[in-house]
Amino acid sequence: MEYVAGIDVGSTQAKGVILDERGNLVSKAIIDMETNMGAAAEEIFQRVLASANLEASAIVFTVATGYGRYRVTFGDLQVTEISCHARGALAEFPWTRTVLDIGGQDTKAIRIGDSGEVIDFAMNDKCAAGTGRFLGAASFALEMPLSELGPLALQSTRPVRITTTCTVFAETEIIGHLAKGHLPEDVLMGMHHSIATRCASLVRRVGLAPEVTFSGGVSRNQAMVVLLQEVLGVPLNVSAQAQFMGAIGAALYALDHVRAGRRPEHLVKEGAR
Ligand code: ADP
Protein backbone atom coordinates (compact mmCIF):
# COMPACT_ATOMS: atom_id res chain seq x y z
CA MET A 1 0.00 0.00 0.00
CA GLU A 2 1.25 3.48 -0.88
CA TYR A 3 0.30 6.64 0.99
CA VAL A 4 0.24 10.37 0.34
CA ALA A 5 0.40 13.31 2.73
CA GLY A 6 -1.16 16.78 2.80
CA ILE A 7 0.47 19.35 5.06
CA ASP A 8 -1.30 22.66 5.69
CA VAL A 9 0.90 25.13 7.51
CA GLY A 10 -1.50 27.90 8.53
CA SER A 11 -0.82 31.11 10.36
CA THR A 12 -2.34 29.77 13.57
CA GLN A 13 -2.40 25.99 13.39
CA ALA A 14 -0.60 23.36 11.30
CA LYS A 15 -2.68 20.48 10.03
CA GLY A 16 -1.56 17.21 8.44
CA VAL A 17 -3.31 14.21 6.93
CA ILE A 18 -2.30 10.91 5.35
CA LEU A 19 -4.49 9.23 2.75
CA ASP A 20 -4.08 5.71 1.42
CA GLU A 21 -3.95 5.05 -2.33
CA ARG A 22 -7.73 4.73 -2.45
CA GLY A 23 -8.14 8.19 -0.92
CA ASN A 24 -9.22 6.99 2.53
CA LEU A 25 -8.23 9.18 5.48
CA VAL A 26 -5.68 7.17 7.45
CA SER A 27 -4.57 9.75 10.00
CA LYS A 28 -4.73 13.42 10.87
CA ALA A 29 -3.03 15.72 13.34
CA ILE A 30 -3.14 19.35 14.33
CA ILE A 31 -0.76 21.51 16.34
CA ASP A 32 -0.58 25.18 17.28
CA MET A 33 1.88 27.07 15.12
CA GLU A 34 5.29 27.80 16.44
CA THR A 35 7.37 30.74 15.34
CA ASN A 36 9.51 28.37 13.27
CA MET A 37 7.23 27.21 10.46
CA GLY A 38 9.71 24.67 9.16
CA ALA A 39 9.90 22.99 12.57
CA ALA A 40 6.10 22.97 12.88
CA ALA A 41 5.82 21.35 9.45
CA GLU A 42 8.29 18.66 10.45
CA GLU A 43 6.48 18.05 13.73
CA ILE A 44 3.06 17.72 12.11
CA PHE A 45 4.52 15.27 9.58
CA GLN A 46 6.00 13.14 12.38
CA ARG A 47 2.68 13.20 14.23
CA VAL A 48 0.58 12.02 11.29
CA LEU A 49 3.13 9.30 10.58
CA ALA A 50 3.06 8.15 14.20
CA SER A 51 -0.71 8.14 14.36
CA ALA A 52 -0.84 6.07 11.14
CA ASN A 53 1.98 3.86 12.42
CA LEU A 54 3.96 4.48 9.22
CA GLU A 55 7.56 5.32 8.33
CA ALA A 56 8.28 8.40 6.21
CA SER A 57 9.36 6.06 3.37
CA ALA A 58 5.73 4.86 3.03
CA ILE A 59 4.69 8.35 1.86
CA VAL A 60 5.24 8.54 -1.88
CA PHE A 61 4.09 12.10 -2.44
CA THR A 62 3.55 15.12 -0.18
CA VAL A 63 1.77 18.32 -1.11
CA ALA A 64 2.17 21.37 1.10
CA THR A 65 -0.33 24.18 1.34
CA GLY A 66 -1.14 27.12 3.60
CA TYR A 67 0.58 30.34 4.45
CA GLY A 68 3.81 28.47 5.31
CA ARG A 69 3.79 25.97 2.43
CA TYR A 70 7.19 27.02 1.14
CA ARG A 71 8.67 26.16 4.54
CA VAL A 72 7.73 22.51 4.14
CA THR A 73 11.17 21.45 2.97
CA PHE A 74 10.15 17.80 2.55
CA GLY A 75 7.13 18.71 0.39
CA ASP A 76 7.19 17.58 -3.25
CA LEU A 77 4.85 20.28 -4.46
CA GLN A 78 3.19 23.44 -3.14
CA VAL A 79 -0.41 24.27 -3.96
CA THR A 80 -2.34 27.36 -2.77
CA GLU A 81 -4.89 27.11 0.05
CA ILE A 82 -7.52 28.32 -2.39
CA SER A 83 -7.10 25.29 -4.63
CA CYS A 84 -6.74 22.93 -1.69
CA HIS A 85 -9.83 24.10 0.19
CA ALA A 86 -11.85 23.93 -3.03
CA ARG A 87 -10.59 20.43 -3.70
CA GLY A 88 -11.19 19.22 -0.15
CA ALA A 89 -14.69 20.73 -0.10
CA LEU A 90 -15.64 19.13 -3.43
CA ALA A 91 -14.39 15.74 -2.29
CA GLU A 92 -16.89 15.68 0.56
CA PHE A 93 -19.65 17.85 -0.87
CA PRO A 94 -19.55 17.46 -4.67
CA TRP A 95 -22.23 20.12 -5.22
CA THR A 96 -20.14 22.82 -3.56
CA ARG A 97 -20.04 25.98 -5.67
CA THR A 98 -18.92 28.39 -2.96
CA VAL A 99 -16.40 27.78 -0.20
CA LEU A 100 -16.01 30.05 2.80
CA ASP A 101 -12.75 29.34 4.59
CA ILE A 102 -12.31 31.21 7.87
CA GLY A 103 -8.91 30.64 9.40
CA GLY A 104 -6.85 32.14 12.16
CA GLN A 105 -5.75 35.25 10.28
CA ASP A 106 -7.42 35.20 6.93
CA THR A 107 -10.76 34.54 5.36
CA LYS A 108 -11.37 33.48 1.80
CA ALA A 109 -14.49 33.16 -0.30
CA ILE A 110 -13.98 30.86 -3.28
CA ARG A 111 -16.31 30.35 -6.26
CA ILE A 112 -16.19 27.01 -8.00
CA GLY A 113 -17.42 26.34 -11.52
CA ASP A 114 -19.52 23.39 -12.63
CA SER A 115 -16.43 21.42 -13.62
CA GLY A 116 -14.90 21.89 -10.19
CA GLU A 117 -12.48 24.63 -11.22
CA VAL A 118 -11.83 27.75 -9.11
CA ILE A 119 -13.38 30.64 -11.03
CA ASP A 120 -12.97 33.46 -8.52
CA PHE A 121 -11.91 34.19 -4.99
CA ALA A 122 -11.82 37.07 -2.53
CA MET A 123 -9.73 37.44 0.57
CA ASN A 124 -9.87 39.75 3.55
CA ASP A 125 -7.43 42.63 3.27
CA LYS A 126 -4.74 43.12 5.89
CA CYS A 127 -7.47 43.60 8.50
CA ALA A 128 -8.11 40.48 10.61
CA ALA A 129 -11.53 41.56 11.92
CA GLY A 130 -13.44 38.95 9.92
CA THR A 131 -11.15 36.09 10.92
CA GLY A 132 -10.47 33.75 13.84
CA ARG A 133 -8.13 36.35 15.26
CA PHE A 134 -11.11 38.49 16.25
CA LEU A 135 -12.39 35.55 18.28
CA GLY A 136 -8.88 35.10 19.67
CA ALA A 137 -9.18 38.63 21.11
CA ALA A 138 -12.51 37.67 22.73
CA SER A 139 -11.01 34.48 24.12
CA PHE A 140 -8.21 36.52 25.66
CA ALA A 141 -10.44 39.27 27.08
CA LEU A 142 -12.90 36.78 28.58
CA GLU A 143 -10.18 34.34 29.65
CA MET A 144 -12.12 31.55 28.01
CA PRO A 145 -10.99 28.78 25.63
CA LEU A 146 -11.93 29.23 21.96
CA SER A 147 -14.06 26.10 22.05
CA GLU A 148 -16.40 27.68 24.64
CA LEU A 149 -17.03 30.98 22.82
CA GLY A 150 -19.58 29.68 20.31
CA PRO A 151 -21.73 27.72 22.80
CA LEU A 152 -21.82 30.70 25.18
CA ALA A 153 -22.67 33.16 22.39
CA LEU A 154 -25.65 31.00 21.45
CA GLN A 155 -27.15 31.65 24.90
CA SER A 156 -27.38 35.36 24.16
CA THR A 157 -30.78 37.03 24.27
CA ARG A 158 -29.69 40.65 23.82
CA PRO A 159 -26.61 40.83 21.55
CA VAL A 160 -24.44 43.91 21.97
CA ARG A 161 -23.47 45.80 18.81
CA ILE A 162 -19.71 45.72 18.37
CA THR A 163 -18.49 48.86 16.64
CA THR A 164 -14.75 48.34 16.45
CA THR A 165 -13.48 47.00 13.16
CA CYS A 166 -9.98 46.51 14.47
CA THR A 167 -8.77 43.40 16.29
CA VAL A 168 -6.37 45.51 18.33
CA PHE A 169 -9.26 47.53 19.84
CA ALA A 170 -11.69 44.60 20.11
CA GLU A 171 -10.34 43.52 23.47
CA THR A 172 -10.77 47.04 24.90
CA GLU A 173 -14.32 47.22 23.57
CA ILE A 174 -15.24 43.85 25.09
CA ILE A 175 -13.87 44.85 28.47
CA GLY A 176 -15.75 48.16 28.21
CA HIS A 177 -19.09 46.40 27.53
CA LEU A 178 -18.53 43.99 30.41
CA ALA A 179 -17.71 46.91 32.71
CA LYS A 180 -21.05 48.49 31.73
CA GLY A 181 -22.81 45.33 32.91
CA HIS A 182 -23.47 43.56 29.62
CA LEU A 183 -23.43 39.78 29.86
CA PRO A 184 -20.46 37.93 28.32
CA GLU A 185 -22.81 35.94 26.04
CA ASP A 186 -24.33 39.16 24.65
CA VAL A 187 -20.92 40.71 24.00
CA LEU A 188 -19.74 37.48 22.39
CA MET A 189 -22.79 37.26 20.15
CA GLY A 190 -22.01 40.79 18.98
CA MET A 191 -18.46 39.73 18.14
CA HIS A 192 -19.70 36.72 16.20
CA HIS A 193 -22.21 38.86 14.36
CA SER A 194 -19.53 41.33 13.36
CA ILE A 195 -17.39 38.51 11.88
CA ALA A 196 -20.35 36.90 10.11
CA THR A 197 -21.31 40.20 8.46
CA ARG A 198 -17.78 40.75 7.16
CA CYS A 199 -17.48 37.20 5.88
CA ALA A 200 -20.87 37.39 4.18
CA SER A 201 -19.79 40.47 2.24
CA LEU A 202 -16.70 38.57 1.08
CA VAL A 203 -18.97 35.76 -0.16
CA ARG A 204 -21.14 38.26 -2.00
CA ARG A 205 -18.04 39.64 -3.73
CA VAL A 206 -17.51 36.33 -5.50
CA GLY A 207 -21.24 35.74 -5.87
CA LEU A 208 -23.02 33.28 -3.62
CA ALA A 209 -23.89 30.05 -5.43
CA PRO A 210 -25.22 27.04 -3.54
CA GLU A 211 -24.10 24.73 -2.18
CA VAL A 212 -21.92 26.64 0.25
CA THR A 213 -19.29 24.74 2.22
CA PHE A 214 -17.77 26.27 5.34
CA SER A 215 -14.16 25.24 5.98
CA GLY A 216 -11.29 26.29 8.24
CA GLY A 217 -10.93 26.25 12.01
CA VAL A 218 -13.66 28.80 12.69
CA SER A 219 -16.24 26.39 11.25
CA ARG A 220 -15.81 24.46 14.51
CA ASN A 221 -17.61 27.34 16.18
CA GLN A 222 -21.35 26.53 16.20
CA ALA A 223 -22.43 30.14 16.70
CA MET A 224 -20.56 31.13 13.51
CA VAL A 225 -22.34 28.37 11.58
CA VAL A 226 -25.75 29.50 12.86
CA LEU A 227 -25.09 33.21 12.20
CA LEU A 228 -23.60 32.71 8.74
CA GLN A 229 -26.58 30.61 7.71
CA GLU A 230 -28.82 33.41 8.91
CA VAL A 231 -26.86 36.21 7.21
CA LEU A 232 -26.28 34.32 3.94
CA GLY A 233 -29.78 32.85 3.90
CA VAL A 234 -28.61 29.37 2.86
CA PRO A 235 -27.69 26.21 4.74
CA LEU A 236 -23.97 25.53 5.03
CA ASN A 237 -22.18 22.22 4.55
CA VAL A 238 -19.88 21.69 7.51
CA SER A 239 -17.72 18.60 7.56
CA ALA A 240 -16.45 16.95 10.71
CA GLN A 241 -13.05 17.43 9.01
CA ALA A 242 -13.66 21.10 8.14
CA GLN A 243 -10.40 22.34 9.66
CA PHE A 244 -8.53 19.67 7.69
CA MET A 245 -10.13 20.52 4.35
CA GLY A 246 -7.01 22.27 3.05
CA ALA A 247 -4.77 19.40 4.13
CA ILE A 248 -7.16 16.85 2.62
CA GLY A 249 -7.30 18.84 -0.63
CA ALA A 250 -3.49 18.91 -0.66
CA ALA A 251 -3.31 15.14 -0.14
CA LEU A 252 -5.82 14.64 -2.97
CA TYR A 253 -3.54 16.64 -5.30
CA ALA A 254 -0.72 14.36 -4.18
CA LEU A 255 -2.87 11.38 -5.05
CA ASP A 256 -3.51 12.78 -8.55
CA HIS A 257 0.23 12.84 -9.14
CA VAL A 258 0.69 9.30 -7.90
CA ARG A 259 -2.22 8.04 -10.01
CA ALA A 260 -0.77 9.80 -13.04
CA GLY A 261 2.42 7.86 -12.42
CA ARG A 262 4.39 10.97 -11.50
CA ARG A 263 6.93 10.65 -8.76
CA PRO A 264 8.53 13.51 -6.83
CA GLU A 265 11.87 13.43 -8.66
CA HIS A 266 10.13 14.17 -11.97
CA LEU A 267 8.35 17.20 -10.66
CA VAL A 268 8.94 20.84 -11.18
CA LYS A 269 7.68 22.93 -8.27
CA GLU A 270 4.58 24.80 -9.21
CA GLY A 271 2.14 27.15 -7.52
CA ALA A 272 -1.18 25.99 -8.87
CA ARG A 273 -4.13 28.19 -8.21
P1 ADP B 1 -4.97 28.82 9.81
O1 ADP B 1 -4.95 27.82 8.68
O2 ADP B 1 -4.98 30.24 9.36
O3 ADP B 1 -3.93 28.53 10.83
P2 ADP B 1 -7.30 27.43 10.78
O4 ADP B 1 -8.20 27.19 9.62
O5 ADP B 1 -6.52 26.27 11.28
O6 ADP B 1 -6.36 28.67 10.51
O7 ADP B 1 -8.20 28.01 11.96
C1 ADP B 1 -7.64 28.46 13.17
C2 ADP B 1 -8.72 29.18 13.92
O8 ADP B 1 -9.79 28.28 14.18
C3 ADP B 1 -8.31 29.68 15.30
O9 ADP B 1 -7.79 30.97 15.24
C4 ADP B 1 -9.64 29.69 16.04
O10 ADP B 1 -10.30 30.93 15.89
C5 ADP B 1 -10.47 28.63 15.35
N1 ADP B 1 -10.60 27.43 16.17
C6 ADP B 1 -9.71 26.43 16.34
N2 ADP B 1 -10.17 25.50 17.16
C7 ADP B 1 -11.40 25.88 17.54
C8 ADP B 1 -12.42 25.33 18.38
N3 ADP B 1 -12.26 24.18 19.03
N4 ADP B 1 -13.57 26.01 18.51
C9 ADP B 1 -13.75 27.18 17.86
N5 ADP B 1 -12.84 27.75 17.06
C10 ADP B 1 -11.69 27.12 16.90
Coordinates of C-alpha atoms and ligand atoms in Angstrom, one line a residue, residues 8-15 30 33 66-67 81 85 101-106 108 131-133 135-136 146-150 215-222 242-243, ligand 1:
D8 CA -1.3 22.7 5.7
V9 CA 0.9 25.1 7.5
G10 CA -1.5 27.9 8.5
S11 CA -0.8 31.1 10.4
T12 CA -2.3 29.8 13.6
Q13 CA -2.4 26.0 13.4
A14 CA -0.6 23.4 11.3
K15 CA -2.7 20.5 10.0
I30 CA -3.1 19.4 14.3
M33 CA 1.9 27.1 15.1
G66 CA -1.1 27.1 3.6
Y67 CA 0.6 30.3 4.4
E81 CA -4.9 27.1 0.1
H85 CA -9.8 24.1 0.2
D101 CA -12.8 29.3 4.6
I102 CA -12.3 31.2 7.9
G103 CA -8.9 30.6 9.4
G104 CA -6.8 32.1 12.2
Q105 CA -5.7 35.3 10.3
D106 CA -7.4 35.2 6.9
K108 CA -11.4 33.5 1.8
T131 CA -11.1 36.1 10.9
G132 CA -10.5 33.7 13.8
R133 CA -8.1 36.4 15.3
L135 CA -12.4 35.5 18.3
G136 CA -8.9 35.1 19.7
L146 CA -11.9 29.2 22.0
S147 CA -14.1 26.1 22.1
E148 CA -16.4 27.7 24.6
L149 CA -17.0 31.0 22.8
G150 CA -19.6 29.7 20.3
S215 CA -14.2 25.2 6.0
G216 CA -11.3 26.3 8.2
G217 CA -10.9 26.3 12.0
V218 CA -13.7 28.8 12.7
S219 CA -16.2 26.4 11.3
R220 CA -15.8 24.5 14.5
N221 CA -17.6 27.3 16.2
Q222 CA -21.3 26.5 16.2
A242 CA -13.7 21.1 8.1
Q243 CA -10.4 22.3 9.7
Ligands
ADP1 P1 -5.0 28.8 9.8 O1 -5.0 27.8 8.7 O2 -5.0 30.2 9.4 O3 -3.9 28.5 10.8 P2 -7.3 27.4 10.8 O4 -8.2 27.2 9.6 O5 -6.5 26.3 11.3 O6 -6.4 28.7 10.5 O7 -8.2 28.0 12.0 C1 -7.6 28.5 13.2 C2 -8.7 29.2 13.9 O8 -9.8 28.3 14.2 C3 -8.3 29.7 15.3 O9 -7.8 31.0 15.2 C4 -9.6 29.7 16.0 O10 -10.3 30.9 15.9 C5 -10.5 28.6 15.4 N1 -10.6 27.4 16.2 C6 -9.7 26.4 16.3 N2 -10.2 25.5 17.2 C7 -11.4 25.9 17.5 C8 -12.4 25.3 18.4 N3 -12.3 24.2 19.0 N4 -13.6 26.0 18.5 C9 -13.7 27.2 17.9 N5 -12.8 27.7 17.1 C10 -11.7 27.1 16.9

